[in-house]
CSV table of N, CA and C in Angstrom, one decimal:
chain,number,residue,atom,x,y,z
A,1,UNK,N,11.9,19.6,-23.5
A,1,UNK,CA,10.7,20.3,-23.0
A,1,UNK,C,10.5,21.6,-23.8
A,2,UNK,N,11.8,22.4,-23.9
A,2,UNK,CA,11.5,23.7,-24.4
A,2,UNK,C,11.5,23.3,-26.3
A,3,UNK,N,11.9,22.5,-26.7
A,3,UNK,CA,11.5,22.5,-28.1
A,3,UNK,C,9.3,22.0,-28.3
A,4,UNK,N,9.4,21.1,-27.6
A,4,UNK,CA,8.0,20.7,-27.4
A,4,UNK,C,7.4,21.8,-27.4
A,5,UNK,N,7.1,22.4,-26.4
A,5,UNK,CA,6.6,23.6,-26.5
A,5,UNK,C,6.4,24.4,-27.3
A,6,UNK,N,8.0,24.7,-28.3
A,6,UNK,CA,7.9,25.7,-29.3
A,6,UNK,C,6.7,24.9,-30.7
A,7,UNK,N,6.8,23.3,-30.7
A,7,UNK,CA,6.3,22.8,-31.7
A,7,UNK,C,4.6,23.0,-31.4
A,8,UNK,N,4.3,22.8,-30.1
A,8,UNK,CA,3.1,23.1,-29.6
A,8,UNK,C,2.2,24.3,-29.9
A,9,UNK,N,3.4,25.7,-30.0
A,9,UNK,CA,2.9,26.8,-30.1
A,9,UNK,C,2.9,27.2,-31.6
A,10,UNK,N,3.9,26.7,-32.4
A,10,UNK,CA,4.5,26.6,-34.2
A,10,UNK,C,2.9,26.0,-34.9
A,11,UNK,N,1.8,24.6,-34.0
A,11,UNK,CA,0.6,23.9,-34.7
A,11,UNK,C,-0.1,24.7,-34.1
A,12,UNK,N,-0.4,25.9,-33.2
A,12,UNK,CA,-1.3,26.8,-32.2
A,12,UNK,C,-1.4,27.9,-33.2
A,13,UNK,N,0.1,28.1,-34.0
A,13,UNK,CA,0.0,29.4,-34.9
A,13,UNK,C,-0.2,28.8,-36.0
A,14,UNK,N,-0.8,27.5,-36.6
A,14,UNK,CA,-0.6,26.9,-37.8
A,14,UNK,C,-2.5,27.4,-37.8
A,15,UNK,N,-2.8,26.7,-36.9
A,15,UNK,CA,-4.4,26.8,-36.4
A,15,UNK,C,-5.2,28.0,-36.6
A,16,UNK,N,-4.5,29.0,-35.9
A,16,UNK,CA,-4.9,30.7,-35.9
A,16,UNK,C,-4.7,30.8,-36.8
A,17,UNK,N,-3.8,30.8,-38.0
A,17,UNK,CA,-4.0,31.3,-39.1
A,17,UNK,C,-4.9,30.9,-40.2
A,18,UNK,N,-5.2,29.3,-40.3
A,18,UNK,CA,-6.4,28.7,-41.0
A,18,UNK,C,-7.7,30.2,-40.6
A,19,UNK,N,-7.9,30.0,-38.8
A,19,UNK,CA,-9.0,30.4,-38.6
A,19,UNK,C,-9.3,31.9,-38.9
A,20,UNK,N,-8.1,32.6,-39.2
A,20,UNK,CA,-8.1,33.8,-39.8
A,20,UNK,C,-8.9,33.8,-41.0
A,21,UNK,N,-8.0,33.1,-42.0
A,21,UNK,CA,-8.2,33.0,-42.9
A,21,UNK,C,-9.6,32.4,-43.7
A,22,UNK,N,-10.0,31.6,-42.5
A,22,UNK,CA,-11.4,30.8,-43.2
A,22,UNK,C,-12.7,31.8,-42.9
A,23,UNK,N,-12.5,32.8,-41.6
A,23,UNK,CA,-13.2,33.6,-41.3
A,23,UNK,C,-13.4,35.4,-42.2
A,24,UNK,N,-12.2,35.5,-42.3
A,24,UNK,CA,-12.3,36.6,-43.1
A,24,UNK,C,-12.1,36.9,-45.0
A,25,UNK,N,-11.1,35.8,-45.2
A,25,UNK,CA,-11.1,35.6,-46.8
A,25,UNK,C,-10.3,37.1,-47.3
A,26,UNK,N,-9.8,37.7,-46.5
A,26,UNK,CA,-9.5,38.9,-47.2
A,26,UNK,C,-7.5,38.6,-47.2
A,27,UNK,N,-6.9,38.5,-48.2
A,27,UNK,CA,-5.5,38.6,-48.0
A,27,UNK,C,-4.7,39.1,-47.3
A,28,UNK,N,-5.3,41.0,-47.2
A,28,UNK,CA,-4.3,41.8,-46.1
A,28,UNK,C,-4.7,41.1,-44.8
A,29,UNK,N,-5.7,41.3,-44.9
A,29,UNK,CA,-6.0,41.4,-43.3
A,29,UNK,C,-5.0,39.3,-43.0
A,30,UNK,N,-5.4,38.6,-43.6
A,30,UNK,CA,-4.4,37.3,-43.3
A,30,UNK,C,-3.4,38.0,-43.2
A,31,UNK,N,-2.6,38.1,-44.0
A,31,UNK,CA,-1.1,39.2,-44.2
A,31,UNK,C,-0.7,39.7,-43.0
A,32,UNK,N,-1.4,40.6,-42.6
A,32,UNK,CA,-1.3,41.4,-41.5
A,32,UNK,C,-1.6,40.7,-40.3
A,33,UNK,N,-2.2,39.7,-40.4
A,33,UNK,CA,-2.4,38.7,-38.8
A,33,UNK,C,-1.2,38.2,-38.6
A,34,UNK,N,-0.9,37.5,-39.4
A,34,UNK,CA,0.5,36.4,-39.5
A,34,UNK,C,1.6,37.3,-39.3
A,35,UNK,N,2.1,38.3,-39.6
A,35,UNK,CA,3.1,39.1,-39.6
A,35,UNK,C,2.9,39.4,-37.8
A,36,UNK,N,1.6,40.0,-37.2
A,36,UNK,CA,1.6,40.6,-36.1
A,36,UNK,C,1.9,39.9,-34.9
A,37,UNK,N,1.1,38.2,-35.8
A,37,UNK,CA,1.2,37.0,-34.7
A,37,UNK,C,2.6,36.3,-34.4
A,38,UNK,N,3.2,36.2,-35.8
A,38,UNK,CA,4.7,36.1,-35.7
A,38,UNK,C,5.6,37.1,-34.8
A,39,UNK,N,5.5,38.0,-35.2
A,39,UNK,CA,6.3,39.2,-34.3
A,39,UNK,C,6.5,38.9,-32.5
A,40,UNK,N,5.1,38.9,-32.2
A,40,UNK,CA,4.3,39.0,-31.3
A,40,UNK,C,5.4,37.8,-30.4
A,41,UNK,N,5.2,36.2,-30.9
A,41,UNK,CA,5.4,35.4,-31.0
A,41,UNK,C,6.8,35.3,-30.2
A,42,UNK,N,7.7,35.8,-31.5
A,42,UNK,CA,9.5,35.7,-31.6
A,42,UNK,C,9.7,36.4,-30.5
A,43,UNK,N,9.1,37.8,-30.2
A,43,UNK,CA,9.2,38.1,-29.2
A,43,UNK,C,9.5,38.3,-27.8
A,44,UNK,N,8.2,37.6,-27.7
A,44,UNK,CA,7.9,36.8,-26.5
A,44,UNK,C,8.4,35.6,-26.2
A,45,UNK,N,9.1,35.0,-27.1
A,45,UNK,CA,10.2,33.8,-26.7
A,45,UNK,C,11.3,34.1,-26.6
A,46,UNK,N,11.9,35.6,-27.3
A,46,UNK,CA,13.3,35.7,-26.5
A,46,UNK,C,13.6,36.0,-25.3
A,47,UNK,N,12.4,36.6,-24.2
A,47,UNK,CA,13.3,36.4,-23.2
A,47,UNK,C,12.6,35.5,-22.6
A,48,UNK,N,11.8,34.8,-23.3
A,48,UNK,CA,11.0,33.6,-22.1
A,48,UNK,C,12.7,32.3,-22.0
A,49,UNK,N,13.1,32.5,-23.6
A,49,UNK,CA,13.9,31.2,-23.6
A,49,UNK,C,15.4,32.2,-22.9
A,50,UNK,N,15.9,33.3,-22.7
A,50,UNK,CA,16.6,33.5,-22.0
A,50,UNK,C,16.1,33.3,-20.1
A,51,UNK,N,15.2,33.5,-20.1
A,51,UNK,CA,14.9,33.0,-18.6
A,51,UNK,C,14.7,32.2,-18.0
A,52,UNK,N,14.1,30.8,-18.9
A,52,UNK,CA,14.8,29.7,-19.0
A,52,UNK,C,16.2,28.9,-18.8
A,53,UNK,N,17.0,29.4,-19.6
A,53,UNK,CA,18.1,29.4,-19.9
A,53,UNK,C,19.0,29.7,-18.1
A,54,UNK,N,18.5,31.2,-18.1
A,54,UNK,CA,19.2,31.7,-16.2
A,54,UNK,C,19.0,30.7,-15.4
A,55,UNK,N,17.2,30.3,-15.1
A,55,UNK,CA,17.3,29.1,-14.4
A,55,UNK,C,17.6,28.0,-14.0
A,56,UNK,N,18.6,27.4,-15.5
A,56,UNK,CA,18.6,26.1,-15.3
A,56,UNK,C,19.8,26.4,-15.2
């Protein structure tokens, strides 16, 4: 379930960044999405997947 998920959210960040990209055309600004969205991302799954992890 928890890999699903990660694959669900890996084609969600595949998507967001097309629609960055097709919207603005400017490199940094892609650049700088991707970096903020990844961050953002790794983040927020380490303690989601450690609290997970407590649970079960």
């Amino acid at each position: 379930m928890n890999a699903i998920t990660f694959l669900f959210e890996l084609i969600f960040l595949l998507l967001f960044s097309c629609l960055i990209y097709f919207k603005h055309q400017n490199q940094l600004i892609v650049l700088g999405g991707l970096i903020g969205i990844w961050l953002t991302i790794i983040f927020a799954l380490i303690p989601l997947g450690s609290l997970i992890n407590k649970n079960k």
